[in-house]
Amino acid sequence: MGLGGILILLLLLVSLIVFIYIIVMTARGWGVLHTILLCFLFIECWVFMVFAAGVQDRRVRYTKEAHLAQAKAEAALKETTRLLYGTFEASQDAREAVVPVRGMVRRLAAARGRVWRQLLLLQSDNNQYMLELSAGRRAAAAGDGLEEVEPAAAAAPLATVDSLPAELVVYAFAENVGEDGLPRPEFYLGEFKILQSQAGQVTLAPTLPLQSFQTEYIASGSADSWMLYELMPVDSHDAFAAEGSEATPEAIFGRMDPETIGKLFADVPTENGLQQAIIDSYVRDGARASADDELAAVWVQVNMLRDHEIDVDSGGVASATETYYDISGRSIDSRLKREDGPKVTLTEKMNNELIVLKEQVAQELIAAGKAELVQRIYVRPLNDYEEAFNRNIVRAEELKERITLVQRETTEIGKANELGNEMITFRQVENQKLTNDLQGIQQEVGVLNNSLTEANKQLDSLKKQLSQMYRTIQARRNQVPL
């Protein structure tokens, strides 16, 4: 028994003694009824006091428990908020929060669509390729409970008529299993259309002629395992960051590994510094901008001075096959929209989250006194791989046509050169003959000239003789009289 209980019992004993004394002293003046009623009143008062003390004891105990429960509820609510939204500090907790991670997963899924992994190449014939879902994948999808099936492989959709219907266009990659046991795309094989899909087997045909490097890669046996994407994977900044690296003010997308990036672009031609320029653009992605960078590739990091509300979601709805954002840059794909409403408020607490905006938007906030400039950052312009591959195919076809035309022109030029050479040979023979004729004529002309010279001499001699004879005749005629 506690101290309070002992005090109550002592008080009850004292009051009982005093009550008996009062009853004895006043019993002569009161009647029996009054005495009995007074005894009942005394008992009822103490019963009331006992119950009141019990209620007070429970009230104090329950009030204390309520305060403790309220404190725990507030702590749990705070922890729930942290787990859902993270903190405003650049910590690991912020990136592992439910809402940011779920948003990231939704953005990745929206940009990627469905993916079918570990499709084995059975045969290729007449520009058609037959693929089969691996046995482990089919067993996992059928619920056989095989333990050796990898979680990442089992999580991909099953290649059935429903998931891979005929006429569906997919983007194929040769996949490679990494050190962690997860399959990853390694080489782009082209854009294909599903011709047939049944019993875990699909037949594909390219929508556009495959390039020589793609057909050679498949023919070499390096594409035994295929990965099909419903949508062409999109370019991103984080994909090229070193594994495990974190965003810092010096590298907002994480640390870029020059050695790894150099290996990725080892096949790029080195003429005119093209390879080094591409590698530098990836290595510098997210770093401080230089004065020579194009304005389109420069973003601005700011610190908020006052709250600013931004509308990030559009009221319209569209699917990923149409567009992700409207003309103002707001999310229009339902998978990218926020669950907490279309507006986001930038506050001073978010400054540790590296707020990076386009230069025009940042300058407007700075001019309005809502933000201050921290640094200008180089942000690599992202590539549209689908457009790039299609443009490469179109250019390759144009190059083939130009090569064909050049080859035809080269053939014609070769024929013309042959005819020219024949004509040159013929003219050379003719020239030789003419040269011989010229020499003969020149000899004849020489002989004739000699004959002419001799004849001229004889003529001159004859003229002299005739002149002499004429003078002689004239002289004789003058001497003989008539």
GROMACS .gro file of C-alpha atoms in nm:
model
  482
    1MET     CA    1   0.000   0.000   0.000
    2GLY     CA    2   0.126   0.344  -0.086
    3LEU     CA    3   0.165   0.645   0.139
    4GLY     CA    4  -0.163   0.793   0.014
    5GLY     CA    5  -0.355   0.478   0.110
    6ILE     CA    6  -0.200   0.477   0.460
    7LEU     CA    7  -0.296   0.843   0.513
    8ILE     CA    8  -0.654   0.774   0.400
    9LEU     CA    9  -0.683   0.479   0.642
   10LEU     CA   10  -0.549   0.695   0.928
   11LEU     CA   11  -0.793   0.971   0.837
   12LEU     CA   12  -1.076   0.717   0.827
   13LEU     CA   13  -0.978   0.581   1.174
   14VAL     CA   14  -0.958   0.929   1.326
   15SER     CA   15  -1.287   1.039   1.174
   16LEU     CA   16  -1.452   0.715   1.293
   17ILE     CA   17  -1.336   0.778   1.652
   18VAL     CA   18  -1.458   1.138   1.637
   19PHE     CA   19  -1.789   1.026   1.486
   20ILE     CA   20  -1.846   0.765   1.763
   21TYR     CA   21  -1.765   1.024   2.026
   22ILE     CA   22  -2.016   1.270   1.876
   23ILE     CA   23  -2.284   0.998   1.854
   24VAL     CA   24  -2.235   0.901   2.218
   25MET     CA   25  -2.245   1.262   2.335
   26THR     CA   26  -2.554   1.356   2.132
   27ALA     CA   27  -2.750   1.031   2.150
   28ARG     CA   28  -2.959   1.151   2.446
   29GLY     CA   29  -3.097   1.449   2.253
   30TRP     CA   30  -3.152   1.267   1.920
   31GLY     CA   31  -3.390   0.993   1.841
   32VAL     CA   32  -3.303   0.650   1.711
   33LEU     CA   33  -3.400   0.746   1.355
   34HIS     CA   34  -3.172   1.045   1.348
   35THR     CA   35  -2.885   0.842   1.483
   36ILE     CA   36  -2.931   0.570   1.219
   37LEU     CA   37  -2.960   0.827   0.940
   38LEU     CA   38  -2.645   1.002   1.063
   39CYS     CA   39  -2.460   0.668   1.058
   40PHE     CA   40  -2.574   0.603   0.700
   41LEU     CA   41  -2.468   0.956   0.602
   42PHE     CA   42  -2.123   0.898   0.754
   43ILE     CA   43  -2.088   0.567   0.567
   44GLU     CA   44  -2.208   0.719   0.237
   45CYS     CA   45  -1.965   1.011   0.269
   46TRP     CA   46  -1.672   0.779   0.314
   47VAL     CA   47  -1.789   0.551   0.033
   48PHE     CA   48  -1.814   0.861  -0.191
   49MET     CA   49  -1.469   0.973  -0.083
   50VAL     CA   50  -1.325   0.628  -0.160
   51PHE     CA   51  -1.481   0.622  -0.506
   52ALA     CA   52  -1.375   0.983  -0.568
   53ALA     CA   53  -1.019   0.896  -0.466
   54GLY     CA   54  -1.024   0.598  -0.705
   55VAL     CA   55  -1.155   0.815  -0.986
   56GLN     CA   56  -0.890   1.076  -0.914
   57ASP     CA   57  -0.620   0.811  -0.911
   58ARG     CA   58  -0.738   0.671  -1.246
   59ARG     CA   59  -0.775   1.021  -1.390
   60VAL     CA   60  -0.416   1.111  -1.296
   61ARG     CA   61  -0.290   0.782  -1.437
   62TYR     CA   62  -0.490   0.807  -1.759
   63THR     CA   63  -0.399   1.173  -1.804
   64LYS     CA   64  -0.034   1.082  -1.777
   65GLU     CA   65  -0.082   0.798  -2.027
   66ALA     CA   66  -0.271   1.034  -2.258
   67HIS     CA   67   0.014   1.286  -2.250
   68LEU     CA   68   0.263   1.006  -2.319
   69ALA     CA   69   0.044   0.871  -2.601
   70GLN     CA   70   0.008   1.220  -2.748
   71ALA     CA   71   0.385   1.266  -2.739
   72LYS     CA   72   0.433   0.928  -2.907
   73ALA     CA   73   0.168   1.013  -3.167
   74GLU     CA   74   0.340   1.342  -3.246
   75ALA     CA   75   0.676   1.166  -3.272
   76ALA     CA   76   0.522   0.896  -3.491
   77LEU     CA   77   0.357   1.161  -3.711
   78LYS     CA   78   0.687   1.343  -3.742
   79GLU     CA   79   0.867   1.019  -3.828
   80THR     CA   80   0.593   0.929  -4.077
   81THR     CA   81   0.633   1.269  -4.241
   82ARG     CA   82   1.008   1.217  -4.256
   83LEU     CA   83   0.969   0.871  -4.405
   84LEU     CA   84   0.716   0.996  -4.659
   85TYR     CA   85   0.875   1.322  -4.765
   86GLY     CA   86   1.228   1.307  -4.625
   87THR     CA   87   1.402   1.606  -4.474
   88PHE     CA   88   1.520   1.932  -4.618
   89GLU     CA   89   1.881   1.829  -4.568
   90ALA     CA   90   2.097   1.663  -4.832
   91SER     CA   91   2.110   1.334  -4.648
   92GLN     CA   92   2.048   0.972  -4.730
   93ASP     CA   93   1.713   0.986  -4.550
   94ALA     CA   94   1.584   1.246  -4.793
   95ARG     CA   95   1.653   1.018  -5.087
   96GLU     CA   96   1.503   0.711  -4.918
   97ALA     CA   97   1.175   0.879  -4.827
   98VAL     CA   98   0.864   0.712  -4.967
   99VAL     CA   99   0.725   1.000  -5.171
  100PRO     CA  100   1.055   1.102  -5.343
  101VAL     CA  101   1.149   0.741  -5.415
  102ARG     CA  102   0.797   0.657  -5.533
  103GLY     CA  103   0.800   0.964  -5.754
  104MET     CA  104   1.139   0.865  -5.894
  105VAL     CA  105   1.016   0.512  -5.961
  106ARG     CA  106   0.704   0.646  -6.131
  107ARG     CA  107   0.910   0.878  -6.347
  108LEU     CA  108   1.144   0.595  -6.442
  109ALA     CA  109   0.850   0.365  -6.517
  110ALA     CA  110   0.672   0.636  -6.716
  111ALA     CA  111   0.982   0.703  -6.924
  112ARG     CA  112   1.054   0.335  -6.973
  113GLY     CA  113   0.718   0.166  -7.008
  114ARG     CA  114   0.705  -0.212  -6.985
  115VAL     CA  115   1.023  -0.417  -7.015
  116TRP     CA  116   1.067  -0.783  -7.109
  117ARG     CA  117   1.399  -0.933  -7.002
  118GLN     CA  118   1.590  -1.252  -7.076
  119LEU     CA  119   1.434  -1.335  -7.412
  120LEU     CA  120   1.651  -1.600  -7.573
  121LEU     CA  121   1.724  -1.579  -7.946
  122LEU     CA  122   1.616  -1.907  -8.106
  123GLN     CA  123   1.673  -1.835  -8.473
  124SER     CA  124   1.699  -1.560  -8.730
  125ASP     CA  125   1.578  -1.620  -9.081
  126ASN     CA  126   1.478  -1.392  -9.367
  127ASN     CA  127   1.513  -1.078  -9.156
  128GLN     CA  128   1.285  -1.224  -8.884
  129TYR     CA  129   1.393  -1.314  -8.532
  130MET     CA  130   1.228  -1.568  -8.305
  131LEU     CA  131   1.270  -1.520  -7.931
  132GLU     CA  132   1.168  -1.740  -7.640
  133LEU     CA  133   1.112  -1.657  -7.277
  134SER     CA  134   1.370  -1.838  -7.063
  135ALA     CA  135   1.256  -2.154  -6.884
  136GLY     CA  136   1.319  -2.002  -6.541
  137ARG     CA  137   1.105  -1.700  -6.624
  138ARG     CA  138   0.814  -1.917  -6.743
  139ALA     CA  139   0.836  -2.131  -6.429
  140ALA     CA  140   0.835  -1.824  -6.207
  141ALA     CA  141   0.538  -1.677  -6.390
  142ALA     CA  142   0.353  -2.010  -6.364
  143GLY     CA  143   0.407  -2.019  -5.988
  144ASP     CA  144   0.635  -2.323  -5.968
  145GLY     CA  145   0.829  -2.157  -5.688
  146LEU     CA  146   1.175  -2.211  -5.828
  147GLU     CA  147   1.428  -2.052  -5.593
  148GLU     CA  148   1.694  -1.999  -5.858
  149VAL     CA  149   1.486  -1.746  -6.050
  150GLU     CA  150   1.626  -1.399  -5.997
  151PRO     CA  151   1.386  -1.144  -5.847
  152ALA     CA  152   1.460  -0.882  -6.111
  153ALA     CA  153   1.395  -1.130  -6.389
  154ALA     CA  154   1.077  -1.263  -6.231
  155ALA     CA  155   0.943  -0.911  -6.182
  156ALA     CA  156   0.940  -0.836  -6.556
  157PRO     CA  157   0.614  -0.897  -6.744
  158LEU     CA  158   0.560  -1.232  -6.908
  159ALA     CA  159   0.583  -1.243  -7.288
  160THR     CA  160   0.229  -1.349  -7.375
  161VAL     CA  161  -0.025  -1.253  -7.638
  162ASP     CA  162  -0.169  -1.001  -7.391
  163SER     CA  163   0.160  -0.834  -7.299
  164LEU     CA  164   0.327  -0.866  -7.640
  165PRO     CA  165   0.044  -0.859  -7.893
  166ALA     CA  166   0.102  -0.863  -8.264
  167GLU     CA  167   0.173  -0.527  -8.428
  168LEU     CA  168   0.327  -0.393  -8.104
  169VAL     CA  169   0.643  -0.193  -8.170
  170VAL     CA  170   0.930  -0.254  -7.926
  171TYR     CA  171   1.293  -0.148  -7.896
  172ALA     CA  172   1.540  -0.434  -7.864
  173PHE     CA  173   1.870  -0.439  -7.678
  174ALA     CA  174   2.124  -0.711  -7.626
  175GLU     CA  175   2.148  -0.757  -7.250
  176ASN     CA  176   2.435  -0.848  -7.023
  177VAL     CA  177   2.417  -0.973  -6.664
  178GLY     CA  178   2.627  -0.758  -6.432
  179GLU     CA  179   2.824  -0.853  -6.125
  180ASP     CA  180   2.512  -0.807  -5.911
  181GLY     CA  181   2.327  -1.066  -6.118
  182LEU     CA  182   2.087  -0.815  -6.276
  183PRO     CA  183   2.044  -0.799  -6.655
  184ARG     CA  184   2.118  -0.462  -6.814
  185PRO     CA  185   2.093  -0.341  -7.176
  186GLU     CA  186   2.430  -0.340  -7.349
  187PHE     CA  187   2.381  -0.289  -7.724
  188TYR     CA  188   2.096  -0.137  -7.925
  189LEU     CA  189   1.966  -0.384  -8.183
  190GLY     CA  190   1.694  -0.176  -8.345
  191GLU     CA  191   1.322  -0.108  -8.358
  192PHE     CA  192   1.105  -0.416  -8.416
  193LYS     CA  193   0.741  -0.505  -8.467
  194ILE     CA  194   0.581  -0.814  -8.313
  195LEU     CA  195   0.463  -1.046  -8.590
  196GLN     CA  196   0.356  -1.342  -8.374
  197SER     CA  197   0.328  -1.403  -8.001
  198GLN     CA  198   0.219  -1.731  -7.849
  199ALA     CA  199   0.326  -1.984  -7.587
  200GLY     CA  200   0.610  -1.768  -7.461
  201GLN     CA  201   0.760  -1.725  -7.808
  202VAL     CA  202   0.759  -1.409  -8.016
  203THR     CA  203   0.863  -1.340  -8.373
  204LEU     CA  204   1.001  -0.994  -8.452
  205ALA     CA  205   1.078  -0.807  -8.769
  206PRO     CA  206   1.263  -0.474  -8.791
  207THR     CA  207   1.048  -0.176  -8.881
  208LEU     CA  208   1.346  -0.020  -9.058
  209PRO     CA  209   1.645  -0.189  -9.221
  210LEU     CA  210   1.904  -0.279  -8.960
  211GLN     CA  211   2.244  -0.118  -8.982
  212SER     CA  212   2.544  -0.329  -9.070
  213PHE     CA  213   2.689  -0.304  -8.718
  214GLN     CA  214   2.359  -0.435  -8.576
  215THR     CA  215   2.334  -0.733  -8.810
  216GLU     CA  216   2.700  -0.812  -8.753
  217TYR     CA  217   2.650  -0.798  -8.376
  218ILE     CA  218   2.357  -1.041  -8.396
  219ALA     CA  219   2.537  -1.271  -8.639
  220SER     CA  220   2.845  -1.282  -8.412
  221GLY     CA  221   2.642  -1.450  -8.136
  222SER     CA  222   2.679  -1.160  -7.893
  223ALA     CA  223   2.300  -1.105  -7.882
  224ASP     CA  224   2.189  -1.441  -7.743
  225SER     CA  225   1.978  -1.272  -7.474
  226TRP     CA  226   1.745  -0.985  -7.566
  227MET     CA  227   1.569  -0.715  -7.365
  228LEU     CA  228   1.259  -0.548  -7.512
  229TYR     CA  229   1.141  -0.199  -7.417
  230GLU     CA  230   0.791  -0.074  -7.486
  231LEU     CA  231   0.931   0.281  -7.501
  232MET     CA  232   1.275   0.394  -7.605
  233PRO     CA  233   1.477   0.462  -7.285
  234VAL     CA  234   1.530   0.831  -7.227
  235ASP     CA  235   1.857   1.003  -7.158
  236SER     CA  236   1.925   1.120  -6.802
  237HIS     CA  237   2.195   1.290  -6.599
  238ASP     CA  238   2.200   1.045  -6.308
  239ALA     CA  239   2.251   0.739  -6.531
  240PHE     CA  240   2.613   0.837  -6.602
  241ALA     CA  241   2.708   0.926  -6.245
  242ALA     CA  242   2.948   0.697  -6.060
  243GLU     CA  243   2.771   0.428  -5.859
  244GLY     CA  244   2.715   0.536  -5.499
  245SER     CA  245   2.803   0.900  -5.561
  246GLU     CA  246   2.587   1.170  -5.403
  247ALA     CA  247   2.482   1.513  -5.521
  248THR     CA  248   2.706   1.795  -5.400
  249PRO     CA  249   2.726   2.166  -5.484
  250GLU     CA  250   3.030   2.082  -5.702
  251ALA     CA  251   2.846   1.798  -5.883
  252ILE     CA  252   2.469   1.827  -5.855
  253PHE     CA  253   2.409   1.495  -6.038
  254GLY     CA  254   2.681   1.309  -5.851
  255ARG     CA  255   3.044   1.245  -5.936
  256MET     CA  256   3.110   1.156  -6.299
  257ASP     CA  257   3.373   0.890  -6.363
  258PRO     CA  258   3.590   0.996  -6.663
  259GLU     CA  259   3.734   0.646  -6.703
  260THR     CA  260   3.393   0.478  -6.727
  261ILE     CA  261   3.256   0.744  -6.960
  262GLY     CA  262   3.570   0.718  -7.174
  263LYS     CA  263   3.506   0.344  -7.217
  264LEU     CA  264   3.147   0.410  -7.321
  265PHE     CA  265   3.257   0.642  -7.600
  266ALA     CA  266   3.575   0.459  -7.700
  267ASP     CA  267   3.434   0.389  -8.050
  268VAL     CA  268   3.358   0.755  -8.127
  269PRO     CA  269   3.586   0.894  -8.401
  270THR     CA  270   3.870   1.109  -8.270
  271GLU     CA  271   3.889   1.334  -8.576
  272ASN     CA  272   3.850   1.707  -8.506
  273GLY     CA  273   3.837   1.638  -8.131
  274LEU     CA  274   3.484   1.490  -8.154
  275GLN     CA  275   3.543   1.209  -7.905
  276GLN     CA  276   3.703   1.433  -7.642
  277ALA     CA  277   3.429   1.695  -7.681
  278ILE     CA  278   3.157   1.435  -7.615
  279ILE     CA  279   3.344   1.288  -7.316
  280ASP     CA  280   3.396   1.635  -7.168
  281SER     CA  281   3.025   1.718  -7.201
  282TYR     CA  282   2.937   1.407  -6.994
  283VAL     CA  283   3.216   1.451  -6.739
  284ARG     CA  284   3.129   1.818  -6.677
  285ASP     CA  285   2.755   1.747  -6.646
  286GLY     CA  286   2.635   1.911  -6.322
  287ALA     CA  287   2.959   2.099  -6.257
  288ARG     CA  288   3.020   2.473  -6.251
  289ALA     CA  289   2.964   2.635  -6.591
  290SER     CA  290   3.238   2.815  -6.780
  291ALA     CA  291   3.217   3.137  -6.978
  292ASP     CA  292   3.237   2.943  -7.307
  293ASP     CA  293   2.930   2.726  -7.242
  294GLU     CA  294   2.618   2.784  -7.450
  295LEU     CA  295   2.333   2.960  -7.270
  296ALA     CA  296   2.096   2.672  -7.350
  297ALA     CA  297   2.318   2.439  -7.142
  298VAL     CA  298   2.355   2.671  -6.841
  299TRP     CA  299   2.124   2.649  -6.538
  300VAL     CA  300   2.140   2.851  -6.217
  301GLN     CA  301   2.154   2.732  -5.855
  302VAL     CA  302   1.972   2.968  -5.618
  303ASN     CA  303   1.899   3.000  -5.248
  304MET     CA  304   1.544   3.099  -5.158
  305LEU     CA  305   1.497   3.418  -4.958
  306ARG     CA  306   1.118   3.405  -4.958
  307ASP     CA  307   0.858   3.138  -5.030
  308HIS     CA  308   0.764   3.092  -5.395
  309GLU     CA  309   0.485   2.869  -5.524
  310ILE     CA  310   0.519   2.687  -5.858
  311ASP     CA  311   0.246   2.507  -6.051
  312VAL     CA  312   0.414   2.186  -6.172
  313ASP     CA  313   0.117   1.977  -6.293
  314SER     CA  314  -0.114   2.050  -6.583
  315GLY     CA  315  -0.490   2.007  -6.567
  316GLY     CA  316  -0.483   1.800  -6.885
  317VAL     CA  317  -0.420   1.427  -6.906
  318ALA     CA  318  -0.210   1.241  -7.163
  319SER     CA  319  -0.026   0.912  -7.187
  320ALA     CA  320   0.347   0.864  -7.227
  321THR     CA  321   0.302   0.770  -7.593
  322GLU     CA  322   0.173   1.123  -7.657
  323THR     CA  323   0.375   1.356  -7.436
  324TYR     CA  324   0.505   1.395  -7.082
  325TYR     CA  325   0.477   1.773  -7.043
  326ASP     CA  326   0.272   2.055  -7.190
  327ILE     CA  327   0.421   2.357  -7.368
  328SER     CA  328   0.483   2.533  -7.035
  329GLY     CA  329   0.677   2.240  -6.890
  330ARG     CA  330   0.407   2.114  -6.650
  331SER     CA  331   0.350   1.740  -6.610
  332ILE     CA  332   0.065   1.618  -6.827
  333ASP     CA  333   0.129   1.243  -6.794
  334SER     CA  334  -0.081   1.119  -6.501
  335ARG     CA  335   0.204   0.900  -6.377
  336LEU     CA  336   0.424   1.204  -6.327
  337LYS     CA  337   0.172   1.416  -6.138
  338ARG     CA  338   0.205   1.476  -5.765
  339GLU     CA  339  -0.040   1.317  -5.524
  340ASP     CA  340  -0.037   1.622  -5.295
  341GLY     CA  341  -0.163   1.868  -5.553
  342PRO     CA  342  -0.023   2.049  -5.857
  343LYS     CA  343   0.166   2.318  -5.665
  344VAL     CA  344   0.510   2.309  -5.502
  345THR     CA  345   0.632   2.576  -5.262
  346LEU     CA  346   1.003   2.659  -5.261
  347THR     CA  347   1.116   2.769  -4.914
  348GLU     CA  348   1.439   2.859  -4.742
  349LYS     CA  349   1.444   2.513  -4.581
  350MET     CA  350   1.496   2.362  -4.927
  351ASN     CA  351   1.824   2.544  -4.992
  352ASN     CA  352   2.020   2.236  -4.885
  353GLU     CA  353   1.838   2.042  -5.159
  354LEU     CA  354   2.032   2.233  -5.432
  355ILE     CA  355   1.756   2.430  -5.602
  356VAL     CA  356   1.858   2.453  -5.969
  357LEU     CA  357   1.641   2.641  -6.219
  358LYS     CA  358   1.657   2.754  -6.578
  359GLU     CA  359   1.832   3.084  -6.609
  360GLN     CA  360   1.521   3.276  -6.715
  361VAL     CA  361   1.315   3.151  -6.419
  362ALA     CA  362   1.606   3.203  -6.178
  363GLN     CA  363   1.662   3.561  -6.298
  364GLU     CA  364   1.291   3.638  -6.248
  365LEU     CA  365   1.306   3.513  -5.887
  366ILE     CA  366   1.630   3.703  -5.824
  367ALA     CA  367   1.481   4.022  -5.969
  368ALA     CA  368   1.173   3.980  -5.749
  369GLY     CA  369   1.394   3.945  -5.437
  370LYS     CA  370   1.275   3.589  -5.371
  371ALA     CA  371   1.609   3.419  -5.439
  372GLU     CA  372   1.980   3.485  -5.461
  373LEU     CA  373   2.236   3.353  -5.708
  374VAL     CA  374   2.469   3.078  -5.584
  375GLN     CA  375   2.640   2.954  -5.902
  376ARG     CA  376   2.589   2.886  -6.270
  377ILE     CA  377   2.592   2.515  -6.358
  378TYR     CA  378   2.657   2.333  -6.685
  379VAL     CA  379   2.369   2.093  -6.756
  380ARG     CA  380   2.428   1.864  -7.053
  381PRO     CA  381   2.143   1.882  -7.307
  382LEU     CA  382   1.969   1.546  -7.304
  383ASN     CA  383   1.948   1.333  -7.617
  384ASP     CA  384   1.634   1.198  -7.777
  385TYR     CA  385   1.763   0.851  -7.856
  386GLU     CA  386   1.465   0.750  -8.067
  387GLU     CA  387   1.502   1.056  -8.286
  388ALA     CA  388   1.879   1.016  -8.293
  389PHE     CA  389   1.862   0.651  -8.403
  390ASN     CA  390   1.598   0.727  -8.666
  391ARG     CA  391   1.800   1.023  -8.789
  392ASN     CA  392   2.107   0.800  -8.804
  393ILE     CA  393   1.914   0.543  -9.007
  394VAL     CA  394   1.788   0.810  -9.245
  395ARG     CA  395   2.138   0.949  -9.283
  396ALA     CA  396   2.276   0.601  -9.338
  397GLU     CA  397   2.018   0.540  -9.613
  398GLU     CA  398   2.099   0.876  -9.767
  399LEU     CA  399   2.468   0.790  -9.747
  400LYS     CA  400   2.402   0.455  -9.916
  401GLU     CA  401   2.213   0.631 -10.195
  402ARG     CA  402   2.491   0.883 -10.234
  403ILE     CA  403   2.748   0.603 -10.233
  404THR     CA  404   2.546   0.423 -10.501
  405LEU     CA  405   2.528   0.739 -10.710
  406VAL     CA  406   2.897   0.807 -10.660
  407GLN     CA  407   2.978   0.448 -10.751
  408ARG     CA  408   2.765   0.479 -11.063
  409GLU     CA  409   2.929   0.807 -11.151
  410THR     CA  410   3.268   0.651 -11.080
  411THR     CA  411   3.181   0.364 -11.315
  412GLU     CA  412   3.075   0.606 -11.586
  413ILE     CA  413   3.387   0.812 -11.530
  414GLY     CA  414   3.591   0.491 -11.553
  415LYS     CA  415   3.424   0.404 -11.880
  416ALA     CA  416   3.486   0.755 -12.006
  417ASN     CA  417   3.848   0.726 -11.897
  418GLU     CA  418   3.880   0.396 -12.085
  419LEU     CA  419   3.732   0.552 -12.398
  420GLY     CA  420   3.958   0.850 -12.352
  421ASN     CA  421   4.258   0.623 -12.313
  422GLU     CA  422   4.154   0.431 -12.626
  423MET     CA  423   4.115   0.758 -12.812
  424ILE     CA  424   4.451   0.875 -12.681
  425THR     CA  425   4.612   0.548 -12.793
  426PHE     CA  426   4.445   0.572 -13.132
  427ARG     CA  427   4.548   0.933 -13.169
  428GLN     CA  428   4.899   0.847 -13.057
  429VAL     CA  429   4.921   0.580 -13.332
  430GLU     CA  430   4.767   0.822 -13.578
  431ASN     CA  431   5.006   1.090 -13.460
  432GLN     CA  432   5.297   0.852 -13.510
  433LYS     CA  433   5.179   0.777 -13.861
  434LEU     CA  434   5.129   1.144 -13.932
  435THR     CA  435   5.473   1.209 -13.788
  436ASN     CA  436   5.619   0.948 -14.024
  437ASP     CA  437   5.425   1.100 -14.316
  438LEU     CA  438   5.545   1.442 -14.213
  439GLN     CA  439   5.901   1.320 -14.211
  440GLY     CA  440   5.851   1.168 -14.560
  441ILE     CA  441   5.691   1.485 -14.685
  442GLN     CA  442   5.965   1.689 -14.530
  443GLN     CA  443   6.221   1.473 -14.707
  444GLU     CA  444   6.031   1.507 -15.033
  445VAL     CA  445   6.004   1.880 -14.978
  446GLY     CA  446   6.379   1.887 -14.917
  447VAL     CA  447   6.444   1.696 -15.240
  448LEU     CA  448   6.203   1.921 -15.427
  449ASN     CA  449   6.364   2.225 -15.275
  450ASN     CA  450   6.703   2.096 -15.386
  451SER     CA  451   6.565   2.023 -15.733
  452LEU     CA  452   6.404   2.364 -15.739
  453THR     CA  453   6.729   2.524 -15.636
  454GLU     CA  454   6.917   2.332 -15.906
  455ALA     CA  455   6.650   2.418 -16.161
  456ASN     CA  456   6.668   2.782 -16.061
  457LYS     CA  457   7.044   2.771 -16.104
  458GLN     CA  458   7.005   2.608 -16.445
  459LEU     CA  459   6.739   2.863 -16.532
  460ASP     CA  460   6.963   3.147 -16.432
  461SER     CA  461   7.244   2.991 -16.637
  462LEU     CA  462   7.016   2.953 -16.937
  463LYS     CA  463   6.895   3.308 -16.893
  464LYS     CA  464   7.254   3.427 -16.895
  465GLN     CA  465   7.335   3.218 -17.203
  466LEU     CA  466   7.026   3.341 -17.384
  467SER     CA  467   7.107   3.699 -17.293
  468GLN     CA  468   7.460   3.658 -17.420
  469MET     CA  469   7.343   3.492 -17.733
  470TYR     CA  470   7.090   3.769 -17.789
  471ARG     CA  471   7.354   4.033 -17.752
  472THR     CA  472   7.580   3.844 -17.986
  473ILE     CA  473   7.308   3.818 -18.250
  474GLN     CA  474   7.228   4.182 -18.217
  475ALA     CA  475   7.588   4.276 -18.254
  476ARG     CA  476   7.629   4.065 -18.570
  477ARG     CA  477   7.314   4.210 -18.715
  478ASN     CA  478   7.446   4.555 -18.669
  479GLN     CA  479   7.775   4.467 -18.843
  480VAL     CA  480   7.620   4.319 -19.168
  481PRO     CA  481   7.482   4.584 -19.411
  482LEU     CA  482   7.144   4.537 -19.563
   0.00000   0.00000   0.00000
